[in-house]
């Protein structure tokens, strides 16, 4: 394999410079020689209980590789990034959509009930593994950090799509390096459709728009800046000064005079957005992490934390051609170490804007008049009732206390250990439980924590300490935001897959600092 001569570098945020050498395994070699055959570790060879390749007949078989790349993002030097690229080996070629001029990975599309094979090859210079955020897959397919593969090695994923239609995504999950790897560019959307969704006649095709919102910082040579090495900055999490949408700065979405389905993912490392329309129109929310809501809800603003998705119904039929508005982030108290501190604003001088700052995320410009009228369905799906009393631990909900301290993130006073599970982190297969998360620590460490559960979508059944209207807790969720002082109860059913799964803070710097734990689903 050809060696790529270029280095990718992440500058240290505190003024010192540190360069991570990106040796070996270049994109050129890969593209010229085609994808390497599977080497070494695969799910099938590592784990006896994985589905064997012979009996797994995929509807979609794709190769996915993580590689260094160059991207012309600004005038001048190209920006060095890490990227996912994919190609379809078997199945419909239109199921993998590369985003032009973006570091983001391709959008992978699948239908409920389909069998998917993904041959992942890691061609960056450090260990990595891919996690399918929000997808309900068996233990060995989930991208646990213990399953990382070394540069040049591959991992074979084979799973059936059991999720409802919705906006899911994929990103690396190596322990201690998830933040820098996602930041470097490794992330992509995974969209699932199903029959129920199709029957609703929601805006589709060019009227169904994915929008991945991320913040970044660049130096004067257009290279990405990261906080690595600066532990204090890491306590807050990475906060850049540039907003990128679908990997592009200064993003404008041209729209026609009709209704759109806007699928928003907060793919930022730690920035939280308090979304609102600049022109004051309400946000009409039709879906969250795990797919469509029972019925649309209207909010003047809504919080979107790292890892969370929200789907909007946005109708521009009443706006004339030439009309402009924007999706903005309203100010809020973002907590954290950087509160009230503007750490410089110029490029290359540690550019950072605090969490909770007022921001414009992207512009909307009405450019075309069309006569496609769509009515917002008043009923989208059947959610099923939630009965807390059905929980097996109704009288003794499992308690999880979130805390930061000593440059570490902790859950119940514990930091992540690769395969460690405490007695109170073991659940029975087939059980239904209430888990209660408390972000009630005081002092300097009052920070927001978006908590993500692997393995299962859950329902939010209660919140205490909330002083605003910015949450949409009605639907299926896999990530839930807890602002300082808040307490959240979720109901989750461990109905099928046994094994070791993660739960963690999706502030990626917190996660990398250990704010992550395993839970174990034990066979009854
Ligand atoms: Cu956190």
Coordinates of C-alpha atoms and ligand atoms in Angstrom, one line a residue:
X1 CA 0.0 0.0 0.0
X2 CA 1.3 3.4 -1.0
X3 CA 2.3 5.8 1.8
X4 CA 0.6 9.1 1.8
X5 CA 3.2 11.8 2.2
X6 CA 1.0 14.3 3.8
X7 CA 0.3 14.7 7.5
X8 CA -2.9 15.6 9.1
X9 CA -2.4 17.9 12.1
X10 CA -4.5 19.0 14.9
X11 CA -3.1 22.1 16.6
X12 CA -3.2 22.3 20.4
X13 CA -5.6 24.9 21.5
X14 CA -3.5 26.4 24.2
X15 CA -0.9 27.8 21.9
X16 CA 1.5 24.9 21.9
X17 CA 1.7 22.9 18.7
X18 CA 1.4 19.2 18.5
X19 CA 1.2 17.2 15.3
X20 CA -0.3 13.9 14.9
X21 CA 1.5 12.1 12.2
X22 CA -0.8 10.5 9.7
X23 CA 1.5 7.8 8.3
X24 CA 0.8 4.9 6.0
X25 CA -2.4 3.6 4.4
X26 CA -3.2 6.4 2.0
X27 CA -6.3 7.0 0.0
X28 CA -4.3 6.8 -3.2
X29 CA -3.2 3.2 -2.6
X30 CA -6.7 2.2 -1.7
X31 CA -8.4 3.8 -4.6
X32 CA -5.9 2.5 -7.1
X33 CA -5.9 -1.0 -5.9
X34 CA -9.6 -1.3 -4.9
X35 CA -10.6 -2.3 -1.4
X36 CA -8.5 -4.7 0.4
X37 CA -9.8 -8.1 1.2
X38 CA -10.9 -8.6 4.8
X39 CA -7.9 -9.1 7.0
X40 CA -7.6 -10.4 10.6
X41 CA -10.4 -9.4 13.0
X42 CA -13.9 -9.7 11.9
X43 CA -17.0 -10.1 13.9
X44 CA -17.4 -13.6 12.6
X45 CA -13.9 -14.8 13.4
X46 CA -13.7 -13.0 16.8
X47 CA -17.1 -14.0 18.2
X48 CA -18.5 -17.5 17.9
X49 CA -22.1 -16.3 18.2
X50 CA -21.9 -13.9 15.3
X51 CA -24.0 -14.8 12.2
X52 CA -21.8 -16.7 9.8
X53 CA -21.2 -15.2 6.4
X54 CA -22.6 -18.2 4.6
X55 CA -26.1 -18.0 6.1
X56 CA -26.2 -14.2 5.9
X57 CA -27.7 -13.1 2.5
X58 CA -27.4 -9.3 2.5
X59 CA -29.8 -7.0 0.6
X60 CA -27.1 -4.4 0.7
X61 CA -23.4 -5.2 0.8
X62 CA -21.1 -2.2 1.0
X63 CA -17.4 -1.5 1.7
X64 CA -16.7 1.5 4.0
X65 CA -13.2 2.8 4.6
X66 CA -11.9 5.6 6.8
X67 CA -9.0 7.4 5.1
X68 CA -7.1 10.7 5.2
X69 CA -8.1 13.2 2.6
X70 CA -7.7 16.7 1.3
X71 CA -10.6 19.0 0.8
X72 CA -10.9 22.5 -0.8
X73 CA -13.0 24.1 1.9
X74 CA -11.7 27.7 1.7
X75 CA -9.7 29.7 -0.7
X76 CA -6.0 28.7 -0.4
X77 CA -4.7 25.5 1.1
X78 CA -6.8 22.4 1.1
X79 CA -8.0 21.2 4.5
X80 CA -6.6 17.9 5.7
X81 CA -9.4 15.7 7.1
X82 CA -10.4 12.1 7.7
X83 CA -13.2 10.8 5.7
X84 CA -15.4 7.8 5.2
X85 CA -15.9 6.6 1.7
X86 CA -18.1 3.8 0.6
X87 CA -18.9 1.7 -2.4
X88 CA -21.8 -0.7 -3.1
X89 CA -20.7 -4.3 -3.7
X90 CA -24.3 -5.7 -4.0
X91 CA -27.7 -4.0 -4.0
X92 CA -29.1 -0.7 -5.1
X93 CA -26.2 1.7 -5.9
X94 CA -28.5 4.6 -4.9
X95 CA -28.4 3.5 -1.3
X96 CA -25.0 5.2 -0.8
X97 CA -25.0 8.9 -1.5
X98 CA -21.7 10.7 -1.4
X99 CA -21.9 14.4 -0.3
X100 CA -20.0 16.5 -2.8
X101 CA -17.3 18.8 -1.4
X102 CA -17.8 17.5 2.1
X103 CA -15.7 15.6 4.6
X104 CA -18.8 13.9 5.8
X105 CA -19.2 10.2 5.0
X106 CA -21.8 9.1 2.5
X107 CA -25.5 8.9 3.5
X108 CA -26.4 5.2 3.8
X109 CA -30.1 4.4 3.1
X110 CA -31.8 1.2 4.2
X111 CA -35.3 -0.1 4.7
X112 CA -36.6 -1.7 7.8
X113 CA -36.2 -5.5 7.6
X114 CA -33.3 -5.4 5.2
X115 CA -30.1 -7.3 5.9
X116 CA -27.0 -5.1 5.6
X117 CA -23.3 -6.1 5.3
X118 CA -20.7 -3.5 5.8
X119 CA -17.0 -4.3 5.3
X120 CA -15.2 -1.6 7.2
X121 CA -11.5 -1.0 6.6
X122 CA -9.6 1.3 8.9
X123 CA -7.1 3.2 6.8
X124 CA -6.3 6.1 9.2
X125 CA -3.1 5.9 11.3
X126 CA -4.8 5.0 14.6
X127 CA -7.2 2.4 15.9
X128 CA -10.9 2.8 15.1
X129 CA -14.3 1.1 15.0
X130 CA -17.7 2.3 13.6
X131 CA -20.7 2.7 15.8
X132 CA -24.2 2.8 14.3
X133 CA -25.8 5.5 16.5
X134 CA -29.4 4.7 17.3
X135 CA -29.5 1.4 15.4
X136 CA -30.7 -1.7 17.3
X137 CA -28.0 -4.2 16.6
X138 CA -26.4 -7.2 18.4
X139 CA -23.5 -6.6 20.7
X140 CA -20.7 -7.5 18.3
X141 CA -22.2 -5.2 15.6
X142 CA -22.5 -2.1 17.8
X143 CA -18.9 -0.8 17.5
X144 CA -17.8 -1.2 21.1
X145 CA -14.3 0.3 21.7
X146 CA -12.9 -3.2 22.6
X147 CA -13.6 -4.1 18.9
X148 CA -11.3 -1.5 17.5
X149 CA -9.2 -2.5 14.5
X150 CA -5.7 -1.3 13.8
X151 CA -4.6 0.6 10.7
X152 CA -5.0 -1.7 7.7
X153 CA -7.4 -4.0 9.4
X154 CA -11.1 -4.6 8.8
X155 CA -14.3 -5.4 10.7
X156 CA -17.2 -7.1 9.2
X157 CA -20.7 -5.9 10.2
X158 CA -23.8 -7.9 9.3
X159 CA -27.1 -7.0 10.8
X160 CA -30.8 -6.7 10.1
X161 CA -32.5 -3.2 10.2
X162 CA -34.9 -3.5 13.0
X163 CA -35.4 0.2 13.6
X164 CA -38.4 2.3 12.7
X165 CA -37.9 4.8 9.9
X166 CA -35.7 7.6 11.1
X167 CA -32.5 9.6 11.0
X168 CA -29.6 7.6 12.4
X169 CA -25.9 8.1 12.0
X170 CA -22.5 6.5 12.2
X171 CA -19.2 7.6 13.7
X172 CA -16.0 6.1 15.2
X173 CA -16.0 4.8 18.8
X174 CA -12.4 4.0 19.9
X175 CA -11.9 4.7 23.6
X176 CA -10.2 8.1 24.2
X177 CA -10.1 9.1 20.5
X178 CA -13.8 9.4 19.5
X179 CA -13.6 13.3 19.9
X180 CA -10.6 13.8 17.6
X181 CA -11.8 11.2 15.0
X182 CA -15.3 12.7 14.7
X183 CA -13.8 16.1 14.6
X184 CA -11.4 15.1 11.9
X185 CA -14.4 14.4 9.7
X186 CA -15.5 10.8 10.4
X187 CA -19.3 10.8 10.6
X188 CA -22.2 10.1 8.3
X189 CA -26.0 9.7 8.2
X190 CA -27.8 6.4 8.1
X191 CA -31.4 6.9 7.0
X192 CA -34.0 4.2 7.5
X193 CA -37.4 4.1 5.8
X194 CA -40.4 1.8 6.4
X195 CA -43.9 1.2 5.1
X196 CA -45.6 3.3 7.7
X197 CA -43.5 6.3 6.8
X198 CA -44.1 5.8 3.0
X199 CA -47.9 5.8 3.5
X200 CA -47.8 9.3 5.0
X201 CA -46.7 11.0 1.9
X202 CA -44.1 13.2 3.6
X203 CA -41.9 15.5 1.5
X204 CA -39.4 13.2 -0.2
X205 CA -36.7 13.4 -2.9
X206 CA -35.4 17.0 -3.2
X207 CA -37.8 18.1 -0.5
X208 CA -36.3 15.7 2.1
X209 CA -33.1 17.5 3.3
X210 CA -30.5 16.1 5.7
X211 CA -28.6 18.9 7.6
X212 CA -25.6 17.9 9.8
X213 CA -24.7 20.8 12.0
X214 CA -21.1 21.0 13.4
X215 CA -18.7 23.5 14.7
X216 CA -15.0 23.7 13.9
X217 CA -12.0 25.9 14.2
X218 CA -9.4 26.5 11.5
X219 CA -5.9 28.0 11.6
X220 CA -4.6 30.6 9.0
X221 CA -3.6 27.7 6.7
X222 CA -7.2 26.3 6.7
X223 CA -6.2 23.4 8.9
X224 CA -8.4 22.1 11.7
X225 CA -7.6 23.1 15.3
X226 CA -8.5 20.8 18.2
X227 CA -8.2 21.0 22.0
X228 CA -6.0 17.9 22.4
X229 CA -3.4 18.4 25.2
X230 CA -5.4 21.2 26.8
X231 CA -7.2 19.4 29.7
X232 CA -9.0 22.5 30.9
X233 CA -10.5 23.1 27.4
X234 CA -11.4 19.4 27.3
X235 CA -13.4 19.7 30.5
X236 CA -15.8 22.0 28.7
X237 CA -15.5 20.1 25.4
X238 CA -14.4 21.4 22.0
X239 CA -16.1 24.6 20.9
X240 CA -15.1 26.2 17.6
X241 CA -15.9 29.5 16.0
X242 CA -17.2 28.3 12.6
X243 CA -20.5 26.6 12.0
X244 CA -20.5 24.0 9.2
X245 CA -23.6 22.5 7.7
X246 CA -23.1 19.2 5.8
X247 CA -19.4 20.0 6.0
X248 CA -19.6 23.4 4.4
X249 CA -19.1 26.9 5.9
X250 CA -21.6 29.7 5.3
X251 CA -24.3 27.3 4.2
X252 CA -27.4 28.5 2.4
X253 CA -30.3 26.2 1.6
X254 CA -32.2 27.3 -1.5
X255 CA -35.9 26.2 -1.2
X256 CA -39.1 26.3 -3.3
X257 CA -42.5 27.5 -2.2
X258 CA -43.6 24.2 -0.7
X259 CA -43.2 21.9 2.4
X260 CA -39.9 20.3 3.3
X261 CA -38.8 17.6 5.7
X262 CA -35.6 18.9 7.3
X263 CA -33.6 16.2 9.1
X264 CA -31.2 17.9 11.6
X265 CA -28.3 16.1 13.3
X266 CA -26.2 17.8 15.8
X267 CA -22.8 16.2 14.9
X268 CA -20.8 18.7 17.0
X269 CA -18.4 17.4 19.6
X270 CA -19.9 19.4 22.5
X271 CA -21.8 22.4 21.2
X272 CA -25.5 22.5 22.1
X273 CA -27.9 24.5 19.9
X274 CA -31.1 26.2 21.0
X275 CA -32.8 26.1 17.6
X276 CA -35.3 28.7 16.3
X277 CA -36.3 30.3 13.1
X278 CA -35.0 33.8 12.7
X279 CA -38.3 35.1 11.4
X280 CA -40.1 33.9 14.5
X281 CA -42.2 31.1 12.8
X282 CA -42.6 28.1 15.1
X283 CA -40.6 24.9 14.7
X284 CA -42.9 22.1 13.6
X285 CA -41.3 18.9 14.9
X286 CA -42.4 15.6 13.4
X287 CA -39.5 13.3 14.5
X288 CA -36.8 12.8 17.0
X289 CA -33.9 10.3 17.4
X290 CA -35.9 7.1 16.9
X291 CA -38.2 8.3 14.1
X292 CA -41.6 10.0 13.7
X293 CA -43.6 11.4 16.6
X294 CA -47.2 10.4 17.2
X295 CA -48.3 13.8 16.1
X296 CA -46.4 17.0 15.1
X297 CA -45.5 19.3 18.0
X298 CA -44.9 23.1 17.8
X299 CA -42.2 24.9 19.7
X300 CA -40.8 28.4 19.6
X301 CA -37.4 26.9 20.2
X302 CA -35.8 23.5 20.8
X303 CA -32.5 22.3 22.2
X304 CA -30.4 19.9 20.1
X305 CA -27.5 18.4 21.9
X306 CA -24.6 16.4 20.4
X307 CA -25.8 13.1 19.0
X308 CA -29.5 14.2 18.9
X309 CA -31.7 14.4 15.8
X310 CA -34.8 16.3 15.1
X311 CA -37.0 16.4 12.0
X312 CA -38.9 19.5 11.0
X313 CA -41.8 20.1 8.8
X314 CA -41.0 23.4 7.2
X315 CA -43.5 24.9 4.8
X316 CA -42.3 27.9 2.7
X317 CA -45.4 28.1 0.5
X318 CA -46.4 31.4 2.1
X319 CA -43.1 33.0 1.4
X320 CA -42.4 34.9 -1.8
X321 CA -39.4 34.1 -4.1
X322 CA -36.5 36.1 -2.8
X323 CA -37.5 35.7 0.9
X324 CA -34.7 34.9 3.3
X325 CA -34.6 33.6 6.8
X326 CA -32.2 31.5 8.9
X327 CA -32.1 28.7 11.4
X328 CA -30.4 30.3 14.4
X329 CA -29.3 29.2 17.9
X330 CA -30.7 31.5 20.6
X331 CA -28.5 32.4 23.6
X332 CA -28.6 30.2 26.7
X333 CA -26.5 29.5 29.8
X334 CA -24.2 26.8 28.4
X335 CA -22.4 26.1 31.7
X336 CA -18.9 24.8 31.6
X337 CA -15.5 26.1 32.2
X338 CA -15.6 28.6 29.3
X339 CA -18.6 30.4 30.7
X340 CA -18.3 34.1 29.9
X341 CA -14.8 33.6 28.5
X342 CA -14.2 34.5 24.9
X343 CA -10.9 32.8 24.2
X344 CA -9.9 35.0 21.4
X345 CA -11.8 35.4 18.1
X346 CA -9.2 35.6 15.4
X347 CA -8.3 32.7 13.2
X348 CA -5.3 30.8 14.5
X349 CA -5.5 32.4 18.0
X350 CA -7.5 29.6 19.7
X351 CA -10.8 30.6 18.1
X352 CA -13.7 29.6 20.3
X353 CA -17.2 30.8 20.9
X354 CA -18.8 29.7 24.2
X355 CA -21.6 27.2 24.4
X356 CA -24.9 29.1 24.5
X357 CA -23.8 32.0 22.2
X358 CA -26.2 33.4 19.8
X359 CA -25.4 32.0 16.3
X360 CA -26.7 31.8 12.8
X361 CA -26.5 28.2 11.7
X362 CA -27.6 28.4 8.0
X363 CA -29.7 30.6 5.7
X364 CA -32.9 29.7 3.9
X365 CA -33.5 31.4 0.6
X366 CA -36.7 31.0 -1.4
X367 CA -35.6 30.7 -5.0
X368 CA -38.4 29.0 -6.9
X369 CA -42.1 29.1 -7.1
X370 CA -43.8 25.7 -7.4
X371 CA -47.3 24.5 -6.9
X372 CA -46.9 21.4 -4.8
X373 CA -49.1 21.7 -1.8
X374 CA -48.7 19.2 1.0
X375 CA -50.7 19.0 4.2
X376 CA -49.0 18.2 7.4
X377 CA -50.5 14.9 8.6
X378 CA -52.1 15.4 12.1
X379 CA -51.3 11.8 13.0
X380 CA -47.9 10.3 12.1
X381 CA -47.6 7.0 14.0
X382 CA -48.9 5.0 16.9
X383 CA -46.5 5.4 19.9
X384 CA -48.1 2.9 22.3
X385 CA -48.8 3.9 25.8
X386 CA -46.1 4.1 28.5
X387 CA -47.0 2.6 31.8
X388 CA -44.3 3.3 34.3
X389 CA -45.8 0.7 36.6
X390 CA -44.9 -2.0 34.0
X391 CA -41.2 -1.5 34.8
X392 CA -39.7 -4.3 36.7
X393 CA -37.8 -1.9 38.9
X394 CA -40.8 0.6 39.3
X395 CA -40.2 0.9 43.0
X396 CA -36.4 1.2 42.8
X397 CA -35.4 3.0 39.6
X398 CA -31.7 2.5 38.7
X399 CA -29.8 5.7 39.7
X400 CA -27.0 7.3 37.7
X401 CA -25.2 10.4 39.0
X402 CA -23.2 12.4 36.5
X403 CA -20.1 14.2 37.6
X404 CA -16.9 15.8 36.4
X405 CA -13.8 16.1 38.5
X406 CA -10.0 15.6 38.6
X407 CA -10.0 16.0 34.8
X408 CA -12.3 13.0 34.4
X409 CA -15.9 12.4 33.6
X410 CA -17.7 9.9 35.8
X411 CA -21.0 8.1 36.1
X412 CA -21.8 7.0 39.7
X413 CA -18.2 8.0 40.6
X414 CA -16.8 5.5 38.0
X415 CA -14.8 6.1 34.9
X416 CA -14.9 3.9 31.8
X417 CA -13.0 0.6 31.9
X418 CA -13.0 -1.4 28.8
X419 CA -14.9 -4.5 29.9
X420 CA -15.8 -3.6 33.5
X421 CA -19.4 -3.8 34.6
X422 CA -20.5 -3.1 38.1
X423 CA -23.1 -5.2 39.9
X424 CA -25.6 -2.3 39.5
X425 CA -25.0 -2.2 35.7
X426 CA -26.3 -5.7 35.0
X427 CA -29.8 -6.0 33.7
X428 CA -31.9 -9.1 32.8
X429 CA -32.8 -9.9 29.2
X430 CA -36.5 -9.4 28.8
X431 CA -36.8 -6.8 31.5
X432 CA -38.3 -3.3 31.3
X433 CA -36.6 -0.7 33.5
X434 CA -36.6 2.8 34.7
X435 CA -33.2 4.5 34.7
X436 CA -32.9 7.9 36.4
X437 CA -30.0 10.2 35.4
X438 CA -29.1 13.1 37.7
X439 CA -27.0 16.0 36.6
X440 CA -27.2 17.7 40.1
X441 CA -23.5 18.2 40.9
X442 CA -22.7 21.7 41.9
X443 CA -19.8 24.1 41.8
X444 CA -17.4 24.6 38.9
X445 CA -18.4 21.4 37.2
X446 CA -22.0 22.4 36.4
X447 CA -22.2 21.3 32.8
X448 CA -24.8 20.0 30.4
X449 CA -24.5 16.3 29.6
X450 CA -26.3 14.6 26.7
X451 CA -26.6 10.9 27.7
X452 CA -26.6 8.3 25.0
X453 CA -27.7 4.7 25.4
X454 CA -26.4 2.1 23.0
X455 CA -28.5 -0.9 22.0
X456 CA -32.0 0.4 22.6
X457 CA -34.3 3.4 21.9
X458 CA -36.0 4.5 25.0
X459 CA -38.9 6.8 26.1
X460 CA -38.4 9.8 28.4
X461 CA -41.0 9.5 31.2
X462 CA -40.0 12.3 33.5
X463 CA -37.9 15.4 34.0
X464 CA -37.2 17.5 37.1
X465 CA -35.5 20.8 37.5
X466 CA -36.4 22.1 34.0
X467 CA -36.9 25.8 33.6
X468 CA -37.8 26.0 29.9
X469 CA -39.9 24.6 27.0
X470 CA -37.1 23.5 24.8
X471 CA -37.3 19.7 25.0
X472 CA -39.2 17.3 22.8
X473 CA -39.5 14.2 24.9
X474 CA -42.6 12.7 23.2
X475 CA -40.9 10.3 20.9
X476 CA -38.4 7.5 20.8
X477 CA -34.9 8.7 21.9
X478 CA -31.4 7.4 22.2
X479 CA -29.8 10.6 23.5
X480 CA -31.2 12.8 26.1
X481 CA -29.9 16.2 27.3
X482 CA -29.6 17.0 30.9
X483 CA -28.8 20.7 31.7
X484 CA -27.2 21.5 35.0
X485 CA -29.6 20.8 37.9
X486 CA -31.8 18.4 35.8
X487 CA -32.9 14.9 36.5
X488 CA -34.4 12.6 33.7
X489 CA -36.2 9.3 33.9
X490 CA -36.3 7.0 31.0
X491 CA -38.1 3.7 30.3
X492 CA -36.1 1.1 28.4
X493 CA -36.9 -2.5 27.5
X494 CA -34.1 -5.0 27.0
X495 CA -36.2 -7.3 24.9
X496 CA -33.8 -9.2 22.7
X497 CA -30.0 -8.7 22.4
X498 CA -27.9 -9.9 25.3
X499 CA -24.4 -8.7 25.9
X500 CA -22.2 -5.7 26.7
X501 CA -23.4 -2.2 25.6
X502 CA -22.4 1.3 26.4
X503 CA -24.0 4.3 27.9
X504 CA -22.2 7.6 28.0
X505 CA -22.1 11.3 27.7
X506 CA -22.2 12.4 24.1
X507 CA -20.1 15.4 24.7
X508 CA -17.3 13.6 23.0
X509 CA -14.6 15.2 25.1
X510 CA -16.4 14.1 28.2
X511 CA -16.8 10.6 26.7
X512 CA -13.0 10.5 25.9
X513 CA -12.3 11.6 29.5
X514 CA -14.1 8.5 30.8
X515 CA -17.7 9.6 31.2
X516 CA -18.8 6.3 29.7
X517 CA -19.7 2.9 31.2
X518 CA -20.8 -0.6 30.1
X519 CA -24.1 -2.2 31.0
X520 CA -24.5 -5.9 30.6
X521 CA -27.8 -7.6 29.4
X522 CA -27.7 -11.0 31.0
X523 CA -29.7 -13.9 29.6
X524 CA -32.4 -14.9 32.0
Ligands
LIG1 CU1 -20.9 15.3 29.5

